[in-house]
Amino acid sequence: MPGNTFGSLFRVTTFGESHGPALGCILDGCPPNIPLEPNDIQQELDRRKPGQSAIVTQRKEKDAVQILSGVFEGKTTGSPITLLIPNEDQKPKDYDHLEHAFRPSHADYTWQVKYGRRDHRGGGRASARETAARVAAGAIAKKLLSSQNIHIQAFVSQVGHLSLTQAYHQLDLSSTESNEVRCPDPILAAQMIDLIKTVRKEGDTVGGIVAAVIKGCPPGLGEPVFDKLHADLGKAMLSINAAKGFEYGSGFEGVAMRGSQHNDRFLPGNLPIQTQTNHDGGIQGGISNGMDIYFRVAFKPVATLLRPQESVDAQGNRVIVPGKGRHDPCVVPRAVPIVEAMAALVLADHWLRLRTLG
Amino acid sequence: MPGNTFGSLFRVTTFGESHGPALGCILDGCPPNIPLEPNDIQQELDRRKPGQSAIVTQRKEKDAVQILSGVFEGKTTGSPITLLIPNEDQKPKDYDHLEHAFRPSHADYTWQVKYGRRDHRGGGRASARETAARVAAGAIAKKLLSSQNIHIQAFVSQVGHLSLTQAYHQLDLSSTESNEVRCPDPILAAQMIDLIKTVRKEGDTVGGIVAAVIKGCPPGLGEPVFDKLHADLGKAMLSINAAKGFEYGSGFEGVAMRGSQHNDRFLPGNLPIQTQTNHDGGIQGGISNGMDIYFRVAFKPVATLLRPQESVDAQGNRVIVPGKGRHDPCVVPRAVPIVEAMAALVLADHWLRLRTLG
Amino acid sequence: MPGNTFGSLFRVTTFGESHGPALGCILDGCPPNIPLEPNDIQQELDRRKPGQSAIVTQRKEKDAVQILSGVFEGKTTGSPITLLIPNEDQKPKDYDHLEHAFRPSHADYTWQVKYGRRDHRGGGRASARETAARVAAGAIAKKLLSSQNIHIQAFVSQVGHLSLTQAYHQLDLSSTESNEVRCPDPILAAQMIDLIKTVRKEGDTVGGIVAAVIKGCPPGLGEPVFDKLHADLGKAMLSINAAKGFEYGSGFEGVAMRGSQHNDRFLPGNLPIQTQTNHDGGIQGGISNGMDIYFRVAFKPVATLLRPQESVDAQGNRVIVPGKGRHDPCVVPRAVPIVEAMAALVLADHWLRLRTLG
Amino acid sequence: MPGNTFGSLFRVTTFGESHGPALGCILDGCPPNIPLEPNDIQQELDRRKPGQSAIVTQRKEKDAVQILSGVFEGKTTGSPITLLIPNEDQKPKDYDHLEHAFRPSHADYTWQVKYGRRDHRGGGRASARETAARVAAGAIAKKLLSSQNIHIQAFVSQVGHLSLTQAYHQLDLSSTESNEVRCPDPILAAQMIDLIKTVRKEGDTVGGIVAAVIKGCPPGLGEPVFDKLHADLGKAMLSINAAKGFEYGSGFEGVAMRGSQHNDRFLPGNLPIQTQTNHDGGIQGGISNGMDIYFRVAFKPVATLLRPQESVDAQGNRVIVPGKGRHDPCVVPRAVPIVEAMAALVLADHWLRLRTLG
């Protein structure tokens, strides 16, 4: 079973390679009669697109989206929505040196083994450029969710060793987009930007963490027993290029707590029921409980370096991968809209799944 | 779309409630002609079953498995394999006090909201007892994988604040099963057991971490772009009761590294290609690369306490949930075979998916 | 992808072999709070069970169903419903002669080639006994549908060359169950019964046709473009053992008509809109239009004969398959509840799918 | 679950409306390293395209296909293959008169009820123009199958009352494409063409039957119990616009036979095993047995007429649908490549499914 489709009822299939003519997606299962303009999608793509600031890759792509189907007179019809994003700044020649070399910690070797060949130009389909299609589909999911007053906000919480110390509710998340690194603490943001610039000057890269908060999610989303809401969120996040870990609510830190500390006490009083604390991260037994959902995603340092690296070719011979190619010194600023998009796809899918209960 | 099925080609659907007549599963897609005896399954169930030691729940269940279909003259036939595990030590009356109360940080409230009613006896289908069916199915996946020399070993790496400091290859994993807590470091294991006993005496519970290593996995398992091997492993692990986080390879710690440190250099020389380090955790671009796969799963402290807790009923009125019921003071010792089972289901599924490439 | 599961949102997976310990199914996706007693299922199984009359197989099976999960205090819970039907009258020794012979026009040869081995006892999983599990699941679908005033009625319209000449609305379908052959025309029914008895005396078998009418189906069921309602009905019917053809509405006869005759004119007047004729069989563009849905299913003569037949073994050597074994001389009387069950599963699935549109 | 996807392992999702900017599909799951040129697809599209002869619709569409992804240096890569077919001869204004009228026996009314609105221009997504995307995807399936020496040939066997009387093996199928109606009997073909021209002159339409033969299919394709090969073929065919019935092998005529006549005797001798007759149509127990597979598909007369027709609007008021619009007077000549494409998609899917058995 091929792996280019995500979701069960709100279902996106992405296609396209980094240096092919275009990439895009089909979104099937979107309910009819949702207002949708190209700009709803474009503004999310603009948050992800390359070249948007000094700390991201300088590949020039407008990432201008076209709607090919499924929208009629400004509204969705219930038919598959096809989104097309032509590639413009392809420089496939830039990748000739990679035809016979496997970049370290990239997908070059594994794709070669799996498929017997690969499109070596910029990673082909394994390129993070594929996530543009996810952001485009996620923009439609966001439209659906915002009509239900469900809102998702992601932000950078760590770059290298520089980490937010505040809990998310102590931060002004509305300021996230006011700096290039998308960290809601402006002082830490400035330090993060400096770190990324320093790392890039060294021809190196650095990892980071993206956190996300979902507000307004009603109770009931998530399916026992395998399709728990956090399990689907986890899969969604881990499917993003360079992701290495996922935790929600108290996460890995929660393991050192006692149950008597960790349990979230239900508060007597008005319905809907609230909890005093929220270590469960808004999800109990895999189903949303109406509190804020929050989670964190770890991203490794980007594998492409501006330094020569030792490697091998398909025969196991030693080769040098030269330090060139356009890439991000740190993935997390551009990962913010991707994390939001994937979260939106998960929630839209589970929102439709809940509907089947009547 | 219902959420009781896991896997695409090697596909298990579980059923049953904690205090119903039985639980079990159908495993569909298992290739024919694999030798399979009930004891292959029983020995895995015995590792998970309640009452096996002093530090786990004292519910008495033999968890004796019956094979109802799909096996003929000691071998699989290619037809659905049905496994049945009758419940024996049901004490539904023990749960009458929960008919109108929501236990804190349990699934009681969310199931009630989602379905309009619930089987309140011991958590019904939300009970971790459901994982017996997963372990049973996973035992068959293990048979398939071991015929391919793929082996999975999980172990407890942390209980509360007590954590292994060694890397997995510095440990003698074969000693994991020699102590009740399933930690391969015998000194730390003794401390963990003491901690669990202390916590239980206090009527409290504690969290922990299960780590796992997969050896012998050939390169090529995992599907771009959404069904990356680690994304499916992550979903599998996060779907286990009480799981709060998942990381593989360098995980959350890797974010503070530089790319030049983190990248795993391919070693020139004999095929199959090896890497010098393994921060990628045996998975590159979502596809196994032939190195060891390793990951860690965080489990929160068990929500059931031997203390009275304040809570509410469906109308929001204050109630007291009394401190009774049989439960584990710490989930991780019994989670070890569950983590292995879910990992086996993921790998068996991707092994079949790889086969479709010819 | 294994083929033992039917449906997308209302999804049944069947298991079990003709001469194994039991057969049954898991039904996942059934909405909660539907009243369900074992007898709701048993009465449908009794319509299908062997030994019920002089013109069907004399295998003795009570087909007594057990509900193992998913029902609590007389109502569905939204969790998987597991139904178990123990086999009682197994006579596996009766099939020893088939271990090395392929019965003509049975599944013996194809299963042997596909799986490298087979459970030869009575056809194993290829036996029509598997349809008991479908009838059991279909009984639950019928409960769901009847709560929406959707009703399905199947009947025998042809046995051998003996065929109903009336349209379904000229018949009193309520009399279908009043005779052993389940044909609503009592005079033709008597002829059909005579024919089946004659054929059996000759050690032979005969084919037939089952027709079905669905009343009360609201407009809107069916999904463009591949999952058209009649396409899913067709697949459901063709998946029944011995089925050879499916047609709905005007069917094969409609091809000789002109469009001006065939088109169903919409009648002005009160909503919901009605059509003057119903050549479309209640389905337009793959979606129900609120008119009666009707279709017909062709069944070949049963392949098991009470006569010796020439055949071969796996090496291609000539063998004689002796004329023994319990079987039906004509499959259609017992196919009536199976056709209804499969139609109910299709409609329940599409009814849930329609719900996702809100 | 949306219905625009077909297949499980070899999986196509189509998109696009009759008068939108384009239609096309994503084919996911195609194995890597299959040679593929645009012309492989174009030649099949040319067989289906409008305006190709005097007896089909005069809409002018080049149906020129573009490959947007999944092919690199003339071979498939294993990544999703995206095919785009721009619409050129859109005349949406021609359909203004249909904005408030439901054409009889079209999908207008049912889509309006289901989705609350519809793209009324030429049927929007319900238009048979959607099948261009199926033919394009099917061309790739044919490439895969022909590399395995599996070949599919469809032909027109009936138009109106004019029907072939020969069995398929008595015909020279290689002459099918030598006449406009695609009937392999040239004398009958001439009569069919005359009939279609006459019917068109009368402003009317007529139905027909397409038959198909699959040669070279190895034994083993098809999955018990629901995904029988003929059940999936049946669904595939019934999902084509205007299809009303499906039968394989002896089909509806077989019901009047005795088992002793109908059973296909296995012939002693060389392997692979052959049968003397082939009433089973190459499929036993839902699995191919190595003999020719053959089946027939009934198509109703096209609903669009060149005559005014009475109908209603959404409020139930009487309206007149004028007799205009470009359409086919008989669908079967252009259905021939569509039937082949859908059959190819089914076989390619089951061929991959068989591979998972090893």
Coordinates of N, CA, C and O in Angstrom, one line a residue, chain C residues 267-337:
Chain C
L267 N -41.6 14.1 -11.9 CA -42.9 14.5 -11.9 C -43.0 15.9 -11.1 O -42.5 16.0 -10.0
P268 N -43.6 16.9 -11.8 CA -43.8 18.1 -11.0 C -44.7 17.9 -9.8 O -45.6 17.0 -9.8
G269 N -44.6 18.7 -8.9 CA -45.5 18.6 -7.7 C -44.7 18.6 -6.4 O -43.7 19.2 -6.3
N270 N -45.3 17.9 -5.5 CA -44.8 17.9 -4.1 C -43.4 17.3 -4.0 O -43.0 16.4 -4.8
L271 N -42.6 17.9 -3.1 CA -41.3 17.3 -2.8 C -41.5 16.2 -1.7 O -42.5 16.2 -1.0
P272 N -40.7 15.2 -1.6 CA -39.5 14.9 -2.4 C -39.9 14.5 -3.8 O -41.0 14.0 -4.1
I273 N -39.1 14.8 -4.8 CA -39.4 14.6 -6.2 C -39.5 13.1 -6.5 O -38.7 12.3 -6.0
Q274 N -40.4 12.7 -7.3 CA -40.6 11.4 -7.7 C -40.4 11.3 -9.2 O -40.5 12.3 -9.9
T275 N -40.2 10.0 -9.7 CA -40.1 9.9 -11.2 C -41.3 9.0 -11.6 O -41.8 8.2 -10.8
Q276 N -41.7 9.2 -12.9 CA -42.9 8.5 -13.4 C -42.6 7.0 -13.6 O -43.3 6.2 -13.2
T277 N -41.5 6.7 -14.2 CA -41.0 5.3 -14.3 C -39.8 5.2 -13.4 O -39.3 6.1 -12.8
N278 N -39.2 4.0 -13.4 CA -38.0 3.8 -12.5 C -37.1 2.8 -13.2 O -36.6 1.8 -12.6
H279 N -36.7 3.0 -14.4 CA -35.7 2.2 -15.1 C -34.4 2.4 -14.5 O -33.5 1.5 -14.6
D280 N -34.1 3.5 -13.8 CA -32.8 3.7 -13.2 C -32.7 2.9 -11.9 O -31.6 2.9 -11.3
G281 N -33.8 2.3 -11.5 CA -33.6 1.4 -10.3 C -33.3 2.2 -9.0 O -32.6 1.6 -8.2
G282 N -33.8 3.4 -9.0 CA -33.6 4.2 -7.7 C -32.3 4.8 -7.6 O -32.0 5.3 -6.5
I283 N -31.4 4.7 -8.6 CA -30.0 5.2 -8.5 C -29.7 6.0 -9.7 O -29.8 5.5 -10.8
Q284 N -29.3 7.3 -9.6 CA -28.9 8.1 -10.7 C -27.6 8.7 -10.4 O -27.3 9.3 -9.4
G285 N -26.7 8.5 -11.4 CA -25.3 8.9 -11.2 C -24.6 8.3 -10.0 O -23.7 8.8 -9.4
G286 N -25.1 7.1 -9.7 CA -24.5 6.4 -8.6 C -25.0 6.7 -7.2 O -24.5 6.2 -6.2
I287 N -26.0 7.6 -7.2 CA -26.6 8.1 -5.9 C -28.1 7.8 -5.9 O -28.8 8.0 -6.8
S288 N -28.5 7.3 -4.7 CA -30.0 7.0 -4.6 C -30.8 8.3 -4.8 O -30.4 9.4 -4.4
N289 N -32.0 8.1 -5.4 CA -32.8 9.2 -5.7 C -34.1 9.2 -5.0 O -35.0 10.0 -5.2
G290 N -34.3 8.2 -4.0 CA -35.5 8.2 -3.2 C -36.5 7.2 -3.7 O -37.5 6.9 -3.0
M291 N -36.4 6.7 -5.0 CA -37.3 5.7 -5.5 C -36.8 4.3 -5.0 O -35.7 4.2 -4.5
D292 N -37.7 3.3 -5.2 CA -37.3 2.0 -4.9 C -36.0 1.6 -5.6 O -35.8 1.8 -6.8
I293 N -35.1 1.0 -4.9 CA -33.9 0.4 -5.5 C -34.2 -1.1 -5.7 O -34.7 -1.8 -4.8
Y294 N -33.9 -1.6 -6.9 CA -34.1 -3.0 -7.2 C -33.0 -3.6 -8.0 O -32.5 -2.9 -8.9
F295 N -32.7 -4.8 -7.8 CA -31.6 -5.4 -8.6 C -31.8 -7.0 -8.6 O -32.6 -7.5 -7.8
R296 N -31.0 -7.6 -9.4 CA -31.1 -9.1 -9.5 C -29.7 -9.7 -9.5 O -28.7 -9.1 -10.1
V297 N -29.6 -10.9 -8.9 CA -28.3 -11.5 -8.8 C -28.4 -13.0 -9.4 O -29.3 -13.7 -9.0
A298 N -27.5 -13.3 -10.3 CA -27.5 -14.6 -10.9 C -26.6 -15.6 -10.2 O -25.5 -15.2 -9.9
F299 N -27.1 -16.8 -9.9 CA -26.3 -17.8 -9.2 C -26.2 -19.0 -10.1 O -27.2 -19.5 -10.6
K300 N -25.0 -19.5 -10.2 CA -24.8 -20.7 -11.1 C -25.3 -22.0 -10.3 O -25.5 -21.9 -9.1
P301 N -25.4 -23.1 -11.0 CA -25.8 -24.3 -10.3 C -24.6 -24.7 -9.4 O -23.4 -24.6 -9.8
V302 N -24.9 -25.2 -8.2 CA -23.9 -25.7 -7.2 C -23.0 -26.7 -7.9 O -23.4 -27.5 -8.6
A303 N -21.7 -26.5 -7.6 CA -20.7 -27.4 -8.2 C -20.6 -28.8 -7.6 O -20.2 -29.7 -8.3
T304 N -21.0 -28.9 -6.4 CA -20.9 -30.2 -5.7 C -22.1 -31.1 -6.2 O -23.3 -30.7 -6.1
L305 N -21.8 -32.3 -6.8 CA -22.8 -33.1 -7.3 C -22.9 -34.5 -6.5 O -21.9 -34.8 -5.9
L306 N -24.0 -35.1 -6.6 CA -24.1 -36.5 -6.0 C -23.8 -37.5 -7.1 O -24.5 -38.5 -7.3
R307 N -22.8 -37.2 -7.9 CA -22.4 -38.1 -9.0 C -20.9 -38.1 -9.0 O -20.3 -37.1 -8.7
P308 N -20.3 -39.2 -9.4 CA -18.8 -39.2 -9.5 C -18.5 -38.3 -10.7 O -19.2 -38.2 -11.7
Q309 N -17.4 -37.5 -10.5 CA -16.9 -36.6 -11.6 C -15.4 -36.9 -11.8 O -14.6 -37.1 -10.9
E310 N -15.0 -36.8 -13.1 CA -13.6 -36.9 -13.4 C -12.9 -35.6 -13.0 O -13.5 -34.5 -13.2
S311 N -11.7 -35.7 -12.5 CA -10.9 -34.5 -12.2 C -9.4 -34.9 -12.2 O -9.0 -35.9 -12.7
V312 N -8.6 -34.0 -11.6 CA -7.2 -34.2 -11.5 C -6.7 -33.9 -10.1 O -7.4 -33.3 -9.3
D313 N -5.5 -34.3 -9.8 CA -4.8 -34.0 -8.6 C -3.8 -32.9 -8.9 O -3.7 -32.4 -10.0
A314 N -3.0 -32.5 -7.9 CA -2.1 -31.4 -8.0 C -1.0 -31.7 -9.1 O -0.4 -30.8 -9.6
Q315 N -0.8 -33.0 -9.3 CA 0.2 -33.3 -10.4 C -0.4 -33.5 -11.7 O 0.3 -33.8 -12.7
G316 N -1.7 -33.2 -11.8 CA -2.3 -33.3 -13.1 C -2.8 -34.8 -13.5 O -3.2 -35.0 -14.6
N317 N -2.7 -35.7 -12.5 CA -3.1 -37.0 -12.7 C -4.7 -37.1 -12.7 O -5.3 -36.4 -11.8
R318 N -5.2 -38.0 -13.5 CA -6.7 -38.2 -13.5 C -7.1 -38.8 -12.2 O -6.5 -39.8 -11.7
V319 N -8.1 -38.3 -11.6 CA -8.8 -38.9 -10.4 C -10.3 -38.8 -10.5 O -10.8 -38.1 -11.4
I320 N -11.0 -39.6 -9.7 CA -12.4 -39.5 -9.7 C -12.8 -38.9 -8.4 O -12.4 -39.3 -7.3
V321 N -13.6 -37.8 -8.4 CA -14.2 -37.2 -7.2 C -15.6 -37.9 -7.0 O -16.5 -37.8 -7.9
P322 N -15.7 -38.6 -5.9 CA -17.0 -39.4 -5.7 C -18.1 -38.4 -5.4 O -17.9 -37.3 -5.0
G323 N -19.3 -38.9 -5.7 CA -20.5 -38.1 -5.5 C -21.0 -38.2 -4.1 O -22.0 -38.8 -3.8
K324 N -20.3 -37.5 -3.1 CA -20.9 -37.5 -1.8 C -20.6 -36.1 -1.1 O -20.0 -35.3 -1.7
G325 N -21.0 -36.0 0.1 CA -20.9 -34.7 0.8 C -22.3 -34.1 0.8 O -23.2 -34.3 0.0
R326 N -22.5 -33.3 1.9 CA -23.8 -32.6 2.1 C -23.8 -31.3 1.3 O -22.9 -30.5 1.5
H327 N -24.8 -31.0 0.6 CA -24.8 -29.8 -0.2 C -26.2 -29.4 -0.6 O -27.1 -30.2 -0.5
D328 N -26.4 -28.2 -1.1 CA -27.7 -27.8 -1.6 C -27.8 -28.1 -3.1 O -26.9 -27.8 -3.9
P329 N -29.0 -28.6 -3.5 CA -29.2 -28.9 -4.9 C -29.4 -27.5 -5.7 O -29.2 -27.5 -6.9
C330 N -29.8 -26.5 -4.9 CA -30.0 -25.2 -5.6 C -29.7 -24.1 -4.5 O -30.3 -24.2 -3.4
V331 N -28.9 -23.2 -4.8 CA -28.4 -22.3 -3.7 C -29.4 -21.1 -3.4 O -29.3 -20.5 -2.4
V332 N -30.3 -20.8 -4.3 CA -31.0 -19.6 -4.2 C -32.0 -19.4 -3.0 O -32.1 -18.4 -2.4
P333 N -32.7 -20.5 -2.5 CA -33.5 -20.3 -1.4 C -32.7 -19.8 -0.2 O -33.2 -18.9 0.5
R334 N -31.6 -20.4 0.1 CA -30.8 -19.9 1.2 C -30.0 -18.6 0.9 O -29.5 -18.0 1.8
A335 N -29.9 -18.3 -0.4 CA -29.2 -17.0 -0.8 C -30.0 -15.8 -0.5 O -29.5 -14.7 -0.4
V336 N -31.3 -16.0 -0.3 CA -32.2 -14.8 -0.1 C -31.7 -14.0 1.1 O -31.5 -12.8 1.0
P337 N -31.6 -14.6 2.3 CA -31.1 -13.8 3.5 C -29.7 -13.3 3.3 O -29.3 -12.2 3.9

